[in-house]
Coordinates of C-alpha atoms (C1' of nucleotides) in Angstrom, one line a residue:
Chain A
M7 CA -24.2 10.0 2.5
N8 CA -23.1 7.5 -0.2
L9 CA -25.1 4.4 -1.2
S10 CA -23.2 2.0 1.0
H11 CA -23.5 4.1 4.1
Q12 CA -27.3 4.4 3.4
L13 CA -27.6 0.6 3.0
K14 CA -25.6 -0.1 6.1
E15 CA -27.9 2.3 8.0
H16 CA -31.0 0.4 6.7
L17 CA -29.5 -2.9 7.7
R18 CA -28.6 -1.7 11.2
T19 CA -32.2 -0.4 11.7
T20 CA -33.6 -3.7 10.4
L21 CA -31.4 -5.8 12.8
R22 CA -32.6 -3.6 15.7
N23 CA -36.2 -4.0 14.7
L24 CA -35.7 -7.8 14.5
Q25 CA -34.1 -7.6 18.0
Y26 CA -31.0 -9.4 16.8
P27 CA -27.7 -8.9 18.7
D28 CA -25.3 -6.2 17.7
E29 CA -23.2 -7.3 14.8
Q30 CA -20.7 -5.4 12.7
I31 CA -22.3 -4.7 9.3
F32 CA -19.8 -5.2 6.6
L33 CA -20.6 -4.8 2.9
E34 CA -18.8 -6.7 0.3
I35 CA -18.6 -6.4 -3.4
P36 CA -19.9 -9.5 -5.1
P37 CA -17.5 -11.3 -7.4
T38 CA -19.7 -10.7 -10.4
P39 CA -22.4 -8.1 -11.3
E40 CA -24.9 -10.9 -11.7
L41 CA -24.7 -11.4 -7.9
G42 CA -25.6 -7.8 -7.3
D43 CA -23.9 -4.5 -6.4
R44 CA -23.3 -5.1 -2.7
S45 CA -23.6 -8.1 -0.6
C46 CA -23.8 -8.7 3.1
A47 CA -22.8 -11.8 5.1
V48 CA -24.3 -10.6 8.3
A49 CA -26.8 -13.5 8.4
L50 CA -23.9 -15.9 8.3
A51 CA -22.2 -14.2 11.1
L52 CA -25.4 -14.1 13.2
A53 CA -26.1 -17.8 12.6
K54 CA -23.6 -18.8 15.2
K55 CA -24.9 -16.4 17.9
L56 CA -28.6 -17.1 17.3
K57 CA -28.1 -20.8 16.6
L58 CA -30.3 -20.6 13.6
P59 CA -29.8 -21.6 10.0
P60 CA -28.3 -18.6 8.0
H61 CA -31.0 -18.9 5.4
Q62 CA -33.7 -18.3 8.0
I63 CA -32.0 -15.2 9.3
A64 CA -31.4 -13.9 5.8
A65 CA -35.1 -14.4 5.0
A66 CA -36.1 -12.5 8.1
I67 CA -33.9 -9.6 7.2
H68 CA -35.0 -9.8 3.6
G69 CA -38.7 -9.6 4.6
S70 CA -38.1 -6.6 6.9
I71 CA -35.9 -4.5 4.6
S72 CA -37.5 -5.2 1.2
Q73 CA -39.9 -2.2 1.4
I74 CA -37.2 0.4 0.6
E75 CA -37.6 0.6 -3.1
S76 CA -35.8 3.9 -3.7
L77 CA -32.4 2.5 -2.9
F78 CA -32.4 -1.0 -4.5
R79 CA -34.6 -2.7 -7.0
K80 CA -33.9 -6.3 -5.8
V81 CA -32.6 -8.2 -2.8
E82 CA -31.7 -11.8 -3.2
I83 CA -30.6 -14.5 -0.8
A84 CA -27.8 -16.5 -2.4
G85 CA -25.2 -19.1 -1.6
P86 CA -24.9 -20.0 2.0
G87 CA -27.0 -17.0 3.1
Y88 CA -25.7 -13.9 1.5
L89 CA -28.0 -10.9 1.1
N90 CA -27.3 -9.5 -2.4
F91 CA -28.5 -6.0 -3.2
F92 CA -29.1 -4.6 -6.6
W93 CA -29.2 -0.8 -6.8
S94 CA -32.2 0.7 -8.4
G95 CA -32.0 2.8 -11.5
S96 CA -32.7 5.9 -9.5
A97 CA -30.0 5.1 -7.0
L98 CA -27.4 4.8 -9.8
S99 CA -28.7 8.0 -11.5
A100 CA -28.2 9.6 -8.1
V101 CA -24.6 8.5 -8.1
L102 CA -24.0 10.1 -11.5
T103 CA -25.7 13.3 -10.4
E104 CA -23.6 13.3 -7.2
I105 CA -20.3 12.8 -9.1
L106 CA -21.2 15.6 -11.6
K107 CA -22.2 17.9 -8.8
T108 CA -19.5 17.3 -6.2
G109 CA -16.7 16.8 -8.8
E110 CA -13.3 15.9 -7.2
S111 CA -14.9 15.7 -3.7
Y112 CA -16.8 12.6 -4.7
G113 CA -15.7 9.8 -2.4
S114 CA -14.9 12.2 0.5
S115 CA -16.5 11.6 3.8
T116 CA -16.5 12.9 7.3
L117 CA -15.6 9.5 8.8
G118 CA -12.4 10.8 10.3
A119 CA -14.3 13.6 12.0
G120 CA -11.3 15.9 11.9
A121 CA -9.2 13.7 14.1
R122 CA -5.5 14.6 13.7
R123 CA -3.1 11.9 12.5
L124 CA 0.6 12.3 11.9
F125 CA 2.3 10.0 9.3
E126 CA 6.0 9.8 9.7
F127 CA 7.9 8.2 6.8
V128 CA 11.1 8.0 4.9
S129 CA 13.1 9.7 7.7
A130 CA 16.3 8.5 5.9
N131 CA 19.5 9.3 7.6
P132 CA 21.1 12.5 6.4
T133 CA 24.4 10.7 5.7
G134 CA 23.8 9.9 2.1
P135 CA 21.4 9.9 -0.8
M136 CA 18.2 8.0 -0.5
N137 CA 17.8 4.6 -2.1
I138 CA 14.8 2.6 -3.4
V139 CA 13.5 1.7 0.0
S140 CA 12.8 5.4 0.6
A141 CA 11.0 5.6 -2.7
R142 CA 8.7 2.8 -1.6
A143 CA 8.0 4.4 1.8
A144 CA 7.5 7.8 0.3
A145 CA 5.0 6.5 -2.2
L146 CA 3.1 4.7 0.5
G147 CA 3.2 7.4 3.2
D148 CA 2.2 10.1 0.7
S149 CA -0.8 8.1 -0.5
L150 CA -1.9 7.3 3.0
V151 CA -1.9 11.0 3.9
R152 CA -4.0 11.8 0.9
L153 CA -6.4 9.0 1.6
H154 CA -6.9 10.0 5.2
Q155 CA -7.5 13.6 4.3
K156 CA -10.1 12.3 1.8
I157 CA -12.1 10.6 4.5
G158 CA -12.1 13.4 6.9
F159 CA -8.9 13.2 9.0
V160 CA -6.6 16.0 9.4
A161 CA -3.5 14.1 8.3
D162 CA 0.1 15.5 8.1
A163 CA 3.3 14.1 6.7
E164 CA 6.5 14.4 8.6
F165 CA 10.2 13.6 8.0
Y166 CA 12.4 13.0 11.0
V167 CA 16.0 14.0 10.5
N168 CA 18.6 12.3 12.7
D169 CA 21.1 15.1 12.4
A170 CA 22.8 14.3 15.7
G171 CA 25.0 11.6 17.2
R172 CA 27.9 9.5 16.1
Q173 CA 26.8 9.0 12.5
V174 CA 26.9 12.8 11.8
R175 CA 30.3 13.1 13.4
L176 CA 31.5 10.2 11.2
L177 CA 30.0 11.9 8.1
G178 CA 31.9 15.1 9.1
E179 CA 35.2 13.2 9.5
S180 CA 34.7 11.4 6.2
V181 CA 34.2 14.8 4.5
Q182 CA 37.4 16.1 6.2
V183 CA 39.4 13.2 4.9
R184 CA 38.2 13.8 1.4
V185 CA 39.0 17.5 1.6
K186 CA 42.6 16.6 2.6
E187 CA 42.7 14.1 -0.2
L188 CA 41.7 16.8 -2.7
K189 CA 44.5 18.8 -1.4
G190 CA 46.9 16.0 -2.1
E191 CA 47.2 14.5 1.3
A192 CA 46.4 10.7 1.6
V193 CA 44.4 9.9 4.7
A194 CA 42.3 6.8 5.5
I195 CA 38.6 7.1 6.0
P196 CA 37.8 6.6 9.7
E197 CA 36.4 3.3 11.0
G198 CA 32.7 3.2 10.2
G199 CA 33.0 6.3 8.0
Y200 CA 31.3 6.9 4.6
H201 CA 33.0 5.8 1.4
G202 CA 30.5 6.9 -1.1
S203 CA 31.4 9.2 -4.0
Y204 CA 28.9 11.8 -2.8
V205 CA 31.2 12.5 0.1
I206 CA 33.8 13.6 -2.4
D207 CA 31.2 15.9 -4.1
I208 CA 30.5 17.5 -0.7
A209 CA 34.2 17.8 0.0
K210 CA 34.6 19.7 -3.3
V211 CA 31.9 22.1 -2.3
A212 CA 33.6 22.5 1.1
L213 CA 36.9 23.3 -0.6
T214 CA 35.5 26.0 -2.9
E215 CA 33.2 27.5 -0.2
Y216 CA 35.6 27.3 2.7
G217 CA 38.9 27.0 1.1
G218 CA 39.6 23.8 2.9
D219 CA 39.7 25.3 6.4
L220 CA 36.8 23.0 7.2
F221 CA 39.0 20.2 8.4
H222 CA 40.3 22.2 11.3
D223 CA 36.8 22.2 12.8
S224 CA 35.3 19.4 14.8
G225 CA 33.8 16.5 13.0
D226 CA 30.4 17.2 14.6
L227 CA 30.3 20.7 13.1
V228 CA 31.4 19.6 9.7
G229 CA 28.9 16.7 9.9
R230 CA 26.0 19.1 10.7
W231 CA 27.0 21.2 7.7
A232 CA 27.2 18.2 5.4
A233 CA 24.0 16.7 6.7
N234 CA 22.1 19.9 6.0
R235 CA 23.3 19.8 2.4
I236 CA 22.2 16.2 2.1
V237 CA 18.8 17.0 3.6
L238 CA 18.3 19.7 1.0
D239 CA 19.1 17.1 -1.7
Q240 CA 16.7 14.6 -0.2
R241 CA 13.9 17.2 -0.1
R242 CA 14.5 18.1 -3.8
T243 CA 14.4 14.4 -4.8
L244 CA 11.2 13.8 -2.9
E245 CA 9.6 16.9 -4.3
E246 CA 10.5 15.8 -7.8
Y247 CA 8.8 12.5 -6.9
G248 CA 5.7 14.5 -5.9
V249 CA 6.0 13.9 -2.2
R250 CA 5.9 16.9 0.2
F251 CA 6.1 16.9 4.0
N252 CA 4.3 19.3 6.2
R253 CA 7.4 19.4 8.4
W254 CA 11.0 18.3 8.5
Y255 CA 11.7 17.7 12.2
F256 CA 15.3 17.9 13.1
E257 CA 16.6 15.8 16.0
S258 CA 19.0 18.7 16.8
E259 CA 15.9 20.8 17.7
L260 CA 15.1 18.4 20.4
H261 CA 18.6 18.6 21.8
E262 CA 18.5 22.4 21.8
N263 CA 15.1 22.4 23.6
K264 CA 16.4 19.8 26.1
A265 CA 13.2 17.9 25.3
H266 CA 15.0 14.6 25.8
L267 CA 16.1 15.6 29.3
Q268 CA 12.6 16.6 30.2
V269 CA 11.3 13.1 29.2
L270 CA 14.2 11.6 31.1
E271 CA 13.1 13.4 34.3
E272 CA 9.5 12.2 33.7
L273 CA 10.5 8.6 33.3
K274 CA 12.8 8.8 36.3
N275 CA 10.1 10.4 38.5
A276 CA 7.6 7.8 37.5
G277 CA 10.0 5.1 38.6
H278 CA 10.5 3.6 35.1
T279 CA 14.3 3.7 35.2
Y280 CA 17.1 2.2 37.2
E281 CA 20.9 2.3 37.2
K282 CA 23.1 -0.7 36.4
D283 CA 26.8 -0.9 35.6
G284 CA 26.9 2.9 35.5
A285 CA 24.3 3.2 32.8
L286 CA 20.6 4.2 33.1
F287 CA 18.0 1.7 31.9
F288 CA 14.4 2.2 31.0
K289 CA 12.2 -0.6 32.3
S290 CA 10.6 -1.4 28.9
T291 CA 10.0 -5.0 29.9
Q292 CA 7.2 -3.7 32.2
F293 CA 5.5 -2.6 29.0
G294 CA 6.0 -5.7 26.9
D295 CA 9.5 -5.3 25.6
D296 CA 11.9 -8.3 25.6
E297 CA 14.6 -6.5 27.6
D298 CA 15.2 -3.2 29.3
R299 CA 16.9 -0.6 27.2
V300 CA 19.8 1.7 28.0
I301 CA 18.9 5.4 27.6
I302 CA 22.0 6.9 29.2
T303 CA 25.3 5.2 28.5
Q304 CA 28.2 4.7 31.0
E305 CA 29.8 7.8 29.5
G306 CA 26.7 9.7 30.5
R307 CA 25.6 10.2 26.9
P308 CA 22.0 9.7 25.8
T309 CA 21.5 6.8 23.4
Y310 CA 19.5 7.5 20.2
F311 CA 16.5 6.0 22.0
L312 CA 16.0 8.9 24.5
P313 CA 15.6 11.7 21.9
D314 CA 13.4 9.3 19.9
I315 CA 11.1 8.9 22.9
A316 CA 11.0 12.6 23.3
Y317 CA 10.2 13.0 19.6
H318 CA 7.3 10.6 19.6
R319 CA 6.0 12.2 22.8
D320 CA 6.2 15.5 21.1
K321 CA 3.8 14.3 18.5
A322 CA 1.2 13.8 21.2
L323 CA 2.0 17.2 22.7
R324 CA 1.4 18.8 19.3
G325 CA -2.1 17.5 19.4
Y326 CA -2.1 14.4 17.2
A327 CA -4.5 11.8 18.4
K328 CA -2.6 9.1 16.5
A329 CA 0.9 8.8 15.1
V330 CA 1.6 6.3 12.4
D331 CA 5.3 5.4 11.7
L332 CA 6.4 3.7 8.5
L333 CA 9.6 1.9 9.3
G334 CA 11.9 -0.4 7.4
P335 CA 12.3 -4.0 8.4
D336 CA 15.7 -3.3 9.9
H337 CA 13.9 -1.2 12.6
H338 CA 11.3 -3.7 13.6
G339 CA 13.1 -4.4 16.9
H340 CA 12.6 -0.7 17.6
A341 CA 8.8 -0.9 17.4
Q342 CA 8.2 -2.6 20.7
R343 CA 10.5 -0.4 22.8
I344 CA 9.2 2.9 21.5
K345 CA 5.6 1.6 22.1
A346 CA 6.7 0.7 25.6
A347 CA 8.0 4.2 26.1
M348 CA 4.7 5.7 25.0
A349 CA 2.8 3.5 27.4
A350 CA 5.2 4.5 30.2
L351 CA 4.4 8.1 29.5
G352 CA 0.7 7.4 29.9
L353 CA -0.3 7.6 26.2
P354 CA -3.1 5.3 25.0
A355 CA -2.0 1.9 23.6
D356 CA -3.3 2.8 20.1
F357 CA -1.6 6.2 20.0
L358 CA 1.4 4.9 18.1
E359 CA 0.9 2.6 15.2
I360 CA 4.0 1.2 13.5
I361 CA 3.9 -0.2 10.0
I362 CA 6.9 -2.2 8.9
V363 CA 7.3 -1.6 5.2
Q364 CA 9.2 -4.5 3.9
Q365 CA 12.4 -4.3 1.9
V366 CA 12.8 -3.9 -1.8
N367 CA 15.3 -6.3 -3.4
L368 CA 17.0 -4.4 -6.1
L369 CA 17.9 -6.5 -9.1
R370 CA 19.5 -5.8 -12.4
S371 CA 18.6 -8.4 -15.0
G372 CA 18.0 -10.9 -12.3
Q373 CA 21.2 -10.3 -10.4
P374 CA 20.9 -8.8 -6.9
V375 CA 22.4 -5.3 -6.4
K376 CA 23.6 -5.0 -2.9
M377 CA 23.4 -1.6 -1.3
S378 CA 25.5 -0.2 1.4
K379 CA 25.9 3.4 2.2
R380 CA 29.1 2.9 4.1
A381 CA 30.7 0.8 1.3
G382 CA 29.6 3.4 -1.2
E383 CA 27.7 1.1 -3.5
I384 CA 24.5 3.0 -4.0
I385 CA 21.9 3.3 -6.6
S386 CA 20.2 6.4 -5.6
M387 CA 16.6 7.3 -5.7
D388 CA 17.4 10.0 -8.3
E389 CA 19.0 7.5 -10.6
L390 CA 16.1 5.1 -10.3
L391 CA 13.5 7.7 -11.0
A392 CA 15.4 8.9 -14.0
E393 CA 15.5 5.4 -15.3
V394 CA 12.0 4.2 -14.5
G395 CA 9.9 7.4 -14.0
A396 CA 8.0 8.5 -10.9
D397 CA 4.5 7.3 -11.9
A398 CA 5.7 3.8 -13.0
A399 CA 7.8 3.4 -9.9
K400 CA 4.9 4.4 -7.6
Q401 CA 2.7 2.0 -9.5
I402 CA 5.1 -0.8 -8.6
F403 CA 5.2 0.1 -5.0
L404 CA 1.5 0.8 -4.6
S405 CA 0.3 -2.3 -6.3
R406 CA 1.7 -4.4 -3.4
R407 CA 0.7 -4.4 0.2
W408 CA 3.3 -3.0 2.6
S409 CA 4.2 -6.4 4.1
S410 CA 5.3 -7.9 0.8
H411 CA 9.1 -8.2 0.2
L412 CA 9.2 -7.1 -3.4
D413 CA 11.7 -7.6 -6.2
F414 CA 12.4 -4.5 -8.2
D415 CA 14.4 -5.3 -11.3
I416 CA 15.7 -2.1 -12.8
E417 CA 16.0 -3.6 -16.3
V418 CA 12.6 -5.2 -16.2
A419 CA 11.1 -1.9 -14.9
K420 CA 12.8 0.0 -17.7
D421 CA 11.7 -2.5 -20.4
R422 CA 8.2 -2.6 -19.1
S423 CA 7.8 1.0 -18.1
E424 CA 5.9 1.7 -21.3
K425 CA 3.6 -1.2 -20.5
S426 CA 3.1 -0.2 -16.9
P427 CA -0.4 -0.6 -15.6
V428 CA -0.4 3.1 -14.6
F429 CA -0.3 4.1 -18.3
Y430 CA -3.4 1.9 -18.9
V431 CA -5.3 3.9 -16.3
Q432 CA -3.9 7.2 -17.5
Y433 CA -4.8 6.3 -21.0
A434 CA -8.4 5.8 -20.1
H435 CA -8.3 9.4 -18.6
A436 CA -6.6 10.8 -21.7
R437 CA -9.2 9.2 -24.0
I438 CA -12.0 10.9 -22.1
C439 CA -10.2 14.2 -22.3
S440 CA -9.9 13.7 -26.0
I441 CA -13.7 13.1 -26.4
F442 CA -14.4 16.4 -24.6
R443 CA -12.0 18.2 -26.9
K444 CA -13.9 16.9 -29.9
A445 CA -17.4 17.3 -28.4
D446 CA -19.5 20.3 -29.1
Q447 CA -18.9 22.6 -26.2
Q448 CA -22.5 23.9 -26.3
I449 CA -23.9 20.5 -25.2
D450 CA -25.3 20.7 -21.7
F451 CA -25.2 17.2 -20.4
S452 CA -26.2 18.0 -16.9
S453 CA -29.8 17.7 -17.9
A454 CA -29.2 14.3 -19.6
D455 CA -31.7 11.5 -19.2
F456 CA -29.7 8.8 -17.4
D457 CA -32.3 6.2 -18.1
L458 CA -30.9 6.0 -21.6
L459 CA -27.8 4.3 -20.1
T460 CA -29.0 0.8 -20.6
A461 CA -26.1 -1.0 -22.4
V462 CA -24.2 -3.6 -20.4
E463 CA -21.0 -1.6 -20.7
E464 CA -22.8 1.5 -19.4
K465 CA -24.4 -0.2 -16.4
E466 CA -21.1 -1.8 -15.6
L467 CA -19.4 1.5 -15.6
L468 CA -22.0 3.1 -13.4
R469 CA -21.7 0.3 -10.9
A470 CA -17.9 0.6 -10.8
L471 CA -18.2 4.4 -10.2
S472 CA -20.5 3.8 -7.3
L473 CA -17.8 1.6 -5.7
F474 CA -15.3 4.4 -5.4
P475 CA -16.2 5.8 -2.0
D476 CA -16.1 2.3 -0.5
V477 CA -12.7 1.6 -2.0
V478 CA -11.3 4.9 -0.8
E479 CA -12.5 4.2 2.7
A480 CA -11.1 0.7 2.8
A481 CA -7.8 1.7 1.3
A482 CA -7.3 4.4 3.9
L483 CA -8.5 2.5 7.0
Q484 CA -6.5 -0.6 6.1
Y485 CA -3.4 1.4 5.0
A486 CA -3.7 -0.3 1.7
P487 CA -3.5 2.0 -1.3
N488 CA -3.0 -1.1 -3.4
R489 CA -6.7 -1.6 -3.1
L490 CA -7.3 1.7 -4.8
N491 CA -4.7 0.8 -7.4
S492 CA -6.5 -2.4 -8.3
Y493 CA -9.8 -0.7 -8.4
L494 CA -8.5 1.9 -10.8
A495 CA -7.1 -0.8 -13.1
E496 CA -10.5 -2.4 -13.1
L497 CA -12.3 0.8 -13.7
A498 CA -10.0 1.6 -16.6
T499 CA -10.7 -1.9 -18.1
I500 CA -14.5 -1.2 -17.8
Y501 CA -14.0 2.2 -19.4
H502 CA -11.9 1.0 -22.3
R503 CA -14.6 -1.7 -22.9
F504 CA -17.3 1.0 -22.9
Y505 CA -15.2 3.2 -25.2
H506 CA -14.8 0.3 -27.6
N507 CA -18.4 -0.7 -27.7
C508 CA -20.4 2.5 -27.1
R509 CA -19.7 5.5 -29.3
V510 CA -20.1 8.6 -27.3
L511 CA -20.4 11.4 -29.9
S512 CA -23.2 10.6 -32.4
D513 CA -26.2 12.1 -34.2
D514 CA -28.4 10.9 -31.3
L515 CA -28.2 14.1 -29.2
E516 CA -29.9 12.6 -26.1
Q517 CA -27.7 9.5 -26.1
T518 CA -24.6 11.7 -26.6
K519 CA -25.6 13.8 -23.6
A520 CA -26.1 10.8 -21.3
R521 CA -22.8 9.3 -22.4
L522 CA -21.0 12.5 -22.0
A523 CA -22.3 12.7 -18.5
L524 CA -21.0 9.2 -17.9
C525 CA -17.6 10.1 -19.3
R526 CA -17.3 13.2 -17.2
A527 CA -18.1 11.1 -14.1
A528 CA -15.5 8.5 -15.1
Q529 CA -13.0 11.2 -15.8
I530 CA -13.5 12.7 -12.4
V531 CA -13.1 9.4 -10.6
L532 CA -10.0 8.4 -12.6
K533 CA -8.3 11.7 -12.0
E534 CA -9.1 11.8 -8.3
G535 CA -8.1 8.2 -7.9
L536 CA -4.7 8.8 -9.5
R537 CA -4.3 11.9 -7.3
L538 CA -4.9 9.8 -4.2
L539 CA -2.1 7.5 -5.3
G540 CA 0.2 10.5 -6.0
M541 CA 0.1 9.9 -9.7
S542 CA -0.5 12.3 -12.6
A543 CA -3.5 12.2 -14.9
P544 CA -2.3 13.5 -18.3
E545 CA -4.9 14.9 -20.7
T546 CA -3.0 13.6 -23.7
M547 CA -0.7 10.7 -24.2
Chain B
rG11 C1' 18.7 -20.0 19.6
rC12 C1' 14.9 -16.1 20.0
rG13 C1' 11.8 -12.2 17.5
rC14 C1' 9.3 -9.8 13.1
rC15 C1' 8.0 -10.6 7.9
rU16 C1' 7.3 -14.0 3.9
rG17 C1' 6.1 -18.8 0.6
rU18 C1' -0.2 -18.2 -4.6
rA19 C1' 0.2 -19.3 -12.7
rG20 C1' 6.7 -19.5 -16.3
rC21 C1' 8.0 -14.2 -13.9
rU22 C1' 6.2 -9.9 -10.7
rC23 C1' 2.2 -9.6 -7.5
rA24 C1' -3.6 -9.3 -5.9
rA25 C1' -7.6 -11.5 -3.2
rU26 C1' -11.8 -7.1 5.0
rG27 C1' -12.5 -15.6 7.3
rG28 C1' -17.0 -16.0 2.3
rA29 C1' -19.6 -17.5 -3.6
rU30 C1' -16.1 -20.2 -9.7
rA31 C1' -8.4 -18.0 -6.2
rG32 C1' -7.6 -12.9 -10.0
rA33 C1' -4.4 -9.0 -12.8
rG34 C1' 0.0 -7.4 -15.4
rC35 C1' 4.2 -9.3 -18.0
rA36 C1' 5.8 -13.4 -21.0
rA37 C1' 3.3 -17.2 -25.0
rC38 C1' -0.4 -18.1 -28.9
rG39 C1' -4.8 -16.4 -32.2
rG40 C1' -8.2 -12.5 -34.0
rC41 C1' -9.9 -6.7 -34.4
rC42 C1' -7.8 0.0 -36.9
rU43 C1' -12.1 4.0 -43.7
rU44 C1' -15.4 5.1 -37.1
rC45 C1' -14.5 9.9 -30.4
rU46 C1' -6.3 8.2 -29.2
rA47 C1' -4.6 0.3 -31.1
rA48 C1' -0.5 2.9 -24.6
rG49 C1' -7.0 -0.1 -26.8
rC50 C1' -10.7 -4.3 -27.5
rC51 C1' -11.9 -9.8 -28.0
rG52 C1' -10.2 -14.8 -27.4
rU53 C1' -6.7 -19.3 -26.0
rA54 C1' -3.4 -21.4 -22.6
rG55 C1' -1.4 -21.5 -17.8
rG56 C1' -2.9 -23.5 -10.2
rU57 C1' -2.4 -29.9 -5.3
rU58 C1' -2.3 -21.4 -2.9
rC59 C1' 5.4 -25.0 0.3
rU60 C1' 4.1 -29.7 3.5
rG61 C1' 1.2 -32.1 7.5
rG62 C1' -2.4 -31.5 11.2
rG63 C1' -6.3 -28.4 13.7
rU64 C1' -10.3 -24.6 14.5
rU65 C1' -15.7 -23.7 11.7
rC66 C1' -21.3 -23.7 8.3
rG67 C1' -16.9 -22.0 5.4
rA68 C1' -9.5 -21.4 5.4
rG69 C1' -4.8 -18.8 0.4
rC70 C1' -6.0 -15.9 5.0
rC71 C1' -6.7 -18.0 11.8
rC72 C1' -4.0 -21.9 15.4
rC73 C1' 0.1 -25.8 16.0
rA74 C1' 4.3 -28.4 13.8
rG75 C1' 7.8 -28.8 9.9
rC76 C1' 10.6 -27.1 5.4
rG77 C1' 12.4 -22.8 2.4
rG78 C1' 13.6 -17.3 1.9
rG79 C1' 14.4 -12.2 4.0
rC80 C1' 15.5 -9.0 8.1
rG81 C1' 16.6 -8.1 13.1
rU82 C1' 18.7 -9.6 17.7
rA83 C1' 24.3 -2.7 20.4
rC84 C1' 25.7 1.3 26.2
rC85 C1' 25.2 2.5 16.6
rA86 C1' 21.2 5.4 14.5

RNA sequence: GCGCCUGUAGCUCAAUGGAUAGAGCAACGGCCUUCUAAGCCGUAGGUUCUGGGUUCGAGCCCCAGCGGGCGUACCA
């Protein structure tokens, strides 16, 4: 159990002993170290309920908890009624010991208790290469999966491939047109078809592999073939980006299993549907949606909505306790209806959580770059990553919260990529690695005397390292990797300051040992923090 | 019209309803015979869009207004 969890437990016990009403215990990190290592505003929160001055409550808690000397050396009441806790030297030594002992597992917890969570993200249509929005979603989703695994959830990543429906047929027809074009025949691209140059590339492959016979087949068939090629490309791009999915779930699988028809029967039998104007509607208004939605068209064809319901239902059938979807802002209207469908199928209200990841405005030297797959104006994710680099791009995405509409200027990103904050963090890690390369390998720092770490920079570093588990937990539960990103930048600053002012390798063997131990701990936390953000931790730079 | 998101330093963005609103970049001034200067130290930069409200306390919550983005299909 980490320090914060122990402190919370003590506070809960104290509140019970004082017979105060139940109150959520929340620990904060004070703005400056002078105000302590952790603070708690519970006295302020209780003041309202108890109708007592916050200071009086804080004093009562203070009087009751102050005996526990092993955890903190000092508790202060400050400001309007904060309780500020200062870790004891032994508690901080224990943190250092724990980091050295547990290594990369430091910061892990069992909070999630093995509950299964499925994160679905990117799910870009297989009708063209991915763009920068997918890069943002991929960075975020990947980090959330890692963070949830870290705190004890069984978290999986999934990519849903819409390889069915009209868009795939149009893709097929667009390919057919390009094949004819390559054979010298001029044909117009169908209404709503895809104009991008990648379609020509696919047509060239079709021509060499199939000799051009492809355009005799149905658009659907050609579309499926082309979509599969595109999906392979998407997977390669994402893997180069460092993002892997546990499963690529094809919509066509659902159609083959008739899973959508099964869900349809269920909705019908439960009385959640009705016919109107020859179409079949789902009564989503009964579950909070603005209007009822068509699930079977007049022509008797299911809309995209029906298989989508089946897909999300399937997540529950596969044993996930919670499904988290990262969707783009253009799909926000979709959120309510799919949630309505989950409710109609009897799933708990919090089964499906939808995060709308806001758009990325792509700029080049301040000028907006408009993107449209159909018009063929695309700056692909591949091109972006080649220009900016995966780590620097991820840093930009993960330093913002998901609700921010962010500007991504390619030129600025290129110019600044060398100055990216991610390099600052990686550099701290590389510097530590360098020290260990220079250090005498015979030195056993596990037996170091941590009481020698008395310099301001050393104590600051210890304090920062003790925060890591709290930050990881908050970042995961709030779906906010940007918190971890800020923390790592702060930790790197503190490390660089330590590095500048405290020489590690010296003639003083005992001091060298203690500082090596501190460096190892910082190295572990920096590397693990970067890993949780999906970024690399190079040993030299 | 309605719905979702958004407005914070010159720029890009942080800040679980808490203490003195913080970083990076850009600007200016210092520090390399010492474990990596992709670093350190310092200066400057703010009416958190506006007006009300809620409360011990509001950048954050509520109401109204103004500005920006995105939706508003029997497409996916």
